[in-house]
CSV table of C-alpha atoms in Angstrom, one decimal:
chain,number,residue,atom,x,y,z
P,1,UNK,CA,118.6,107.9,90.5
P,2,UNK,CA,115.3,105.6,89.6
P,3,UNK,CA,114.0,107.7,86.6
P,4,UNK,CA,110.6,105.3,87.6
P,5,UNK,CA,109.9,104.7,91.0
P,6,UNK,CA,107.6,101.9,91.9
P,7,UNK,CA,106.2,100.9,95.2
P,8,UNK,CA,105.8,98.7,97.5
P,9,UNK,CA,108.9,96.4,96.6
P,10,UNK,CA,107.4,93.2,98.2
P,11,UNK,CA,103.6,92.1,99.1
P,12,UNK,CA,102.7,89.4,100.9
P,13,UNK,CA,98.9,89.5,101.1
P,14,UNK,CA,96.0,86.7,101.3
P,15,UNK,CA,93.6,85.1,99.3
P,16,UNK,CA,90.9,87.6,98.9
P,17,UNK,CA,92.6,90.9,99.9
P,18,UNK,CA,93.0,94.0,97.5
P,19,UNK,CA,96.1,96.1,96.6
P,20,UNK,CA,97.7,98.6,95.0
P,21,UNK,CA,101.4,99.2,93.3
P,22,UNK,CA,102.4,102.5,92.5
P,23,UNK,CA,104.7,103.9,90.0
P,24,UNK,CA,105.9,107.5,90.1
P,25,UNK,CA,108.3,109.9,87.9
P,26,UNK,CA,109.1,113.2,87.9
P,27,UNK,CA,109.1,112.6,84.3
P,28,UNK,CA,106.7,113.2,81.9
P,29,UNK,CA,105.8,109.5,79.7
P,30,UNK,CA,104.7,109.3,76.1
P,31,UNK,CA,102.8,106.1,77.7
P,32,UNK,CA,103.2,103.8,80.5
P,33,UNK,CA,103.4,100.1,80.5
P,34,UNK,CA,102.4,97.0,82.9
P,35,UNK,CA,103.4,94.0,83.1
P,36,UNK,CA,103.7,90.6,84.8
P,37,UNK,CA,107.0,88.5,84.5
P,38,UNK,CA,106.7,84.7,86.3
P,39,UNK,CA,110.3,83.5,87.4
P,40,UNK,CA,112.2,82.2,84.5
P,41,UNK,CA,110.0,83.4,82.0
P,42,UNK,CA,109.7,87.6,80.5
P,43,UNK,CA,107.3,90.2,81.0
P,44,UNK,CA,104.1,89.5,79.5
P,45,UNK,CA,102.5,93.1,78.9
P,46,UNK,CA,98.9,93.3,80.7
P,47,UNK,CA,98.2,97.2,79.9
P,48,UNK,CA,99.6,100.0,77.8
P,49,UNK,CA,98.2,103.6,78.9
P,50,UNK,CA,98.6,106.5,76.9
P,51,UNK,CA,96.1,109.4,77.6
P,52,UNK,CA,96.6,111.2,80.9
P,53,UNK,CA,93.6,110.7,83.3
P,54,UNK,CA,93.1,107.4,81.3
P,55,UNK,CA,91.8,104.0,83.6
P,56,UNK,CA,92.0,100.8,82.0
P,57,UNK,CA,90.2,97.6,83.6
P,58,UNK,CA,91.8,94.0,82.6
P,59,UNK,CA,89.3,91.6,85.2
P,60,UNK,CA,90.1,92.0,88.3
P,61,UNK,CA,92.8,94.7,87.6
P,62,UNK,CA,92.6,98.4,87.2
P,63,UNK,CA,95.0,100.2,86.1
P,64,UNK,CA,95.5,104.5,85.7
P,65,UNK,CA,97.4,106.6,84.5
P,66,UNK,CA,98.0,110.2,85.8
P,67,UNK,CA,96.7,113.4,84.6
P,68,UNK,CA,100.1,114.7,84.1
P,69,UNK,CA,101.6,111.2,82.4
P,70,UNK,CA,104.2,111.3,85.9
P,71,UNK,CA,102.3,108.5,87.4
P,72,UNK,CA,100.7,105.3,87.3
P,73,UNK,CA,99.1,102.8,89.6
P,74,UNK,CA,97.7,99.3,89.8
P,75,UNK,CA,95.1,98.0,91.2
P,76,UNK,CA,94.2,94.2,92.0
P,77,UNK,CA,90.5,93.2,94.0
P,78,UNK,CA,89.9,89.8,95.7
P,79,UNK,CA,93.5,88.9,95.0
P,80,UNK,CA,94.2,85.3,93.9
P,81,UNK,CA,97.4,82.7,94.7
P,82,UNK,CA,97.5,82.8,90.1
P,83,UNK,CA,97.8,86.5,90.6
P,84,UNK,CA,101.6,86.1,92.1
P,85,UNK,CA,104.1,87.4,90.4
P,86,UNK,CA,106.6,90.3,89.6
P,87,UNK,CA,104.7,93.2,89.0
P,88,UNK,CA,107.1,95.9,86.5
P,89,UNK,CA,105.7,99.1,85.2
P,90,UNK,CA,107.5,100.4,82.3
P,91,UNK,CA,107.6,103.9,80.3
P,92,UNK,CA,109.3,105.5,77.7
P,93,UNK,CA,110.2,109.0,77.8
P,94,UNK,CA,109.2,111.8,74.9
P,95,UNK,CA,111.9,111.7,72.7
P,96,UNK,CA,113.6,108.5,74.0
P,97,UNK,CA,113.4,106.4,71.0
P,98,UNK,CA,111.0,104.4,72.5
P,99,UNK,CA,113.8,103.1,74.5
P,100,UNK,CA,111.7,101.3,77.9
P,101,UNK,CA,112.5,102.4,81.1
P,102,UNK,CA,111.4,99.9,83.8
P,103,UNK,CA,110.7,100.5,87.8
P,104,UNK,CA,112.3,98.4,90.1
P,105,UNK,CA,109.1,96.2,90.9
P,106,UNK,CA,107.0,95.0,92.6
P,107,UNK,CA,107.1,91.4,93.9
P,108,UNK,CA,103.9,90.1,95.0
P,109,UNK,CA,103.0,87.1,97.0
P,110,UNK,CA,99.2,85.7,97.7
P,111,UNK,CA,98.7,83.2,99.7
P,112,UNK,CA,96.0,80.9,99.6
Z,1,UNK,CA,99.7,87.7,68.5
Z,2,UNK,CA,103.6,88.6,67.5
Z,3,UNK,CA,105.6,86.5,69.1
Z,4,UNK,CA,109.8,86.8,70.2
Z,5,UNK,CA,111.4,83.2,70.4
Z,6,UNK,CA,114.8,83.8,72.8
Z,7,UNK,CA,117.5,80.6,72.9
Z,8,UNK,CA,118.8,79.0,74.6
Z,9,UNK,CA,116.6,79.3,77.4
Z,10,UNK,CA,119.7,78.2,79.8
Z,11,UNK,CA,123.2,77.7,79.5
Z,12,UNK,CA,125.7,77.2,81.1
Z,13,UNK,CA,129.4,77.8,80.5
Z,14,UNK,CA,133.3,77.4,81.7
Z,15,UNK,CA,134.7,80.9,82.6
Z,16,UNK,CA,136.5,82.6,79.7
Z,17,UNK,CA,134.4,81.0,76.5
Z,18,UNK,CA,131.7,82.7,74.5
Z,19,UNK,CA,128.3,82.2,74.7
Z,20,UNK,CA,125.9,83.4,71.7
Z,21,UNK,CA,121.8,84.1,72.5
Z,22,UNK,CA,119.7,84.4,69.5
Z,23,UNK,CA,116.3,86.6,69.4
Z,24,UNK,CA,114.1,86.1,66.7
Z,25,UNK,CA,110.4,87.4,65.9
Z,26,UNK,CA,108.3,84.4,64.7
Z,27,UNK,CA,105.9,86.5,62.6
Z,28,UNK,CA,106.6,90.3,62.5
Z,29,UNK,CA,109.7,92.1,61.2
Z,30,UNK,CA,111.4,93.8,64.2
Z,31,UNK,CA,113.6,96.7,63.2
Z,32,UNK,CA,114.3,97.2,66.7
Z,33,UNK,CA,115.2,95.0,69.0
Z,34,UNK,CA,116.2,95.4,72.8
Z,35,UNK,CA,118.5,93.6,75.3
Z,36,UNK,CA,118.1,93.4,78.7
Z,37,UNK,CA,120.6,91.8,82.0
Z,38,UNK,CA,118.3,91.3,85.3
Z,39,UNK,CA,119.5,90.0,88.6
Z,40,UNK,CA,117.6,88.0,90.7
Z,41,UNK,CA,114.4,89.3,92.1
Z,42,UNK,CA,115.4,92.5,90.3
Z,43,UNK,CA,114.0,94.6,87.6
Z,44,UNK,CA,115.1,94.5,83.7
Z,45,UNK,CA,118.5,96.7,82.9
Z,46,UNK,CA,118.0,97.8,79.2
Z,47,UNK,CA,121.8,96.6,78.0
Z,48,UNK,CA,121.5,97.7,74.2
Z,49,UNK,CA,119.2,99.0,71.3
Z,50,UNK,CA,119.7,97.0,68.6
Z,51,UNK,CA,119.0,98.4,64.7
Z,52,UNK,CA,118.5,96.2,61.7
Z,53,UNK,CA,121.5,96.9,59.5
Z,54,UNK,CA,122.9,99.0,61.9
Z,55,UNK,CA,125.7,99.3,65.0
Z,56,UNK,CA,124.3,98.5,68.7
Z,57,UNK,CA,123.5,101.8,70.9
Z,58,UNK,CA,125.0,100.5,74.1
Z,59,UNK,CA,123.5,102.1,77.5
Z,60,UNK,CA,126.3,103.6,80.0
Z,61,UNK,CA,128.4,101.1,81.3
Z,62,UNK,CA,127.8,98.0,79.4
Z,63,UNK,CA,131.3,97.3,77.5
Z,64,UNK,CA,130.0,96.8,73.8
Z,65,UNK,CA,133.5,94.6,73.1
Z,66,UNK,CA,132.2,92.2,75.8
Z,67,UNK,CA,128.7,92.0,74.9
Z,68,UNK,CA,128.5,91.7,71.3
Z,69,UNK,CA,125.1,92.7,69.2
Z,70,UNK,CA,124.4,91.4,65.6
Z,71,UNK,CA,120.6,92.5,63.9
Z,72,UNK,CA,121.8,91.1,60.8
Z,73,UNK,CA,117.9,90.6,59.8
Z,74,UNK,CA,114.6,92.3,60.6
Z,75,UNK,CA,113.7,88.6,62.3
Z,76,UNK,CA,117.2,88.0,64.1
Z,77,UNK,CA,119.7,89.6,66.4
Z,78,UNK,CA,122.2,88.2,68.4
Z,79,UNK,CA,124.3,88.7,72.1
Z,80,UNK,CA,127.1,87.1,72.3
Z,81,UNK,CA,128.8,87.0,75.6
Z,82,UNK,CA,132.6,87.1,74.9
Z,83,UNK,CA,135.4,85.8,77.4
Z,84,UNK,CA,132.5,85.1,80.4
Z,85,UNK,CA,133.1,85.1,83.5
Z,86,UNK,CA,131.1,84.2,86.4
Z,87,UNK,CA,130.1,88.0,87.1
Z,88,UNK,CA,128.4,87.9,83.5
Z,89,UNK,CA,126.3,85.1,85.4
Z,90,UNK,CA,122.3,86.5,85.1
Z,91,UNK,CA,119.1,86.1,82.9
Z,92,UNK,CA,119.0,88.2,79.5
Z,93,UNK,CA,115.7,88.9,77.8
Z,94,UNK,CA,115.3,90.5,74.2
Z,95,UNK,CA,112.5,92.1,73.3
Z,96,UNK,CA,111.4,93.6,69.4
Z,97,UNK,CA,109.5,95.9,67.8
Z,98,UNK,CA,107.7,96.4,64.2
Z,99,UNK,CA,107.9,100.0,64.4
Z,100,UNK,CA,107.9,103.0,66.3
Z,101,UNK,CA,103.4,102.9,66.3
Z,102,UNK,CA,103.8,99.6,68.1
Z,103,UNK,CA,105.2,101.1,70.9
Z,104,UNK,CA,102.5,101.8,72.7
Z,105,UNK,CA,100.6,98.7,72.3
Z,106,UNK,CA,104.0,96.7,74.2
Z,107,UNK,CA,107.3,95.6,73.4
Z,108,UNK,CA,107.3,91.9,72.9
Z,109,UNK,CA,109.6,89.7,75.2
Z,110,UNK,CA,111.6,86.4,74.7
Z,111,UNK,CA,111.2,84.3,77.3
Z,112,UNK,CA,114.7,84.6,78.3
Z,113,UNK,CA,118.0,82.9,78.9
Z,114,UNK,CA,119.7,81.7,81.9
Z,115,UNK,CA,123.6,82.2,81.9
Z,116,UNK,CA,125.3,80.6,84.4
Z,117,UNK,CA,129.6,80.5,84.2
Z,118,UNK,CA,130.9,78.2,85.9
């Protein structure tokens, strides 16, 4: 069982169009984690969120965190070709250590 | 910003030798460190939590005489792949931590190391 399920898997989208990735839990998270991993290289965090009800903007990305610290979601406007990438939202549960727990991911793919 | 240096960032190996992947944090002490396997196209699998001064907490299923963990330092920690085979073929990421208030402002990742056995 995915503790973190994230959604969709794959996006294909053009130049210009927006989007959104979910991530869901039936869990409750200390904080919730995004980031963006290029191919061959690691994640590179974008956003931490901590406080349920909390929206963070980084640009062109928007990212929110549930009232209940269960979900998260990110959102990208007038997507760009640079913003391709694997999308991974990662959380820790109370009392884990601080030991990450990442979704599956979300692969997306804009094309100019 | 802290940054993790991972090497080698590929290798590549005959079946049944050992390969070792070092971790280090260029400018932070990590007292944690983290190990990660992921699959092509696929999401990071944590593998271990590693301790400074301490034994490896190995997640379920990942044989800890196989996969070897040394945090011998707060800057260094070590997988080594023993007796590889071509099923132990993937990309490993380590990531650190100062301390437990650093978690919520990100784990810091290496950039990685390609395993391929051959």
């Amino acid at each position: 069982t995915q503790l973190l399920e994230q959604s969709p898997q794959f996006l294909s989208i053009q130049e210009g169009e927006n989007l959104t990735v979910y991530c869901n839990s039936s869990s409750v998270f200390s904080s919730l984690q995004w980031y963006r991993q290029e191919p061959g290289e690691g994640p590179v965090l974008l956003v931490t969120v901590v406080t349920g009800g909390e929206v963070k903007k980084l640009k062109r990305l928007t990212f929110q965190f549930g009232d209940a610290r269960k979900d998260s979601s990110l959102h990208i406007t007038a997507a760009q070709p640079g913003d391709t990438g694997l999308y991974l939202c990662a959380g820790a549960l109370e009392g884990s250590n601080y030991k990450l727990t990442f979704g599956k991911g979300t692969l997306l793919t804009v094309n100019p | 910003g802290a940054v993790v240096s991972q090497h080698p960032s590929w290798v590549i190996c005959k079946s049944g030798t050992s390969v070792k992947i070092e971790c280090r944090s260029l400018d932070f002490q990590a007292t944690t460190m983290f190990w990660y396997r992921q699959f092509p196209k696929q999401s990071l699998m944590l593998m271990a939590t590693s301790n400074e001064g301490s034994k490896a907490t190995y997640e379920q299923g990942v044989e800890k005489d196989k996969f070897l963990i040394n945090h011998a330092s707060l800057t260094l920690s070590t997988l080594t792949v023993t007796s590889a085979h071509p099923e132990d073929s993937s990309f490993y990421i380590c990531s650190a931590s100062s301390s437990s208030s650093s978690f919520n402002y990100g784990y810091t990742f290496g950039s990685g190391t390609r395993l391929t056995v051959v």
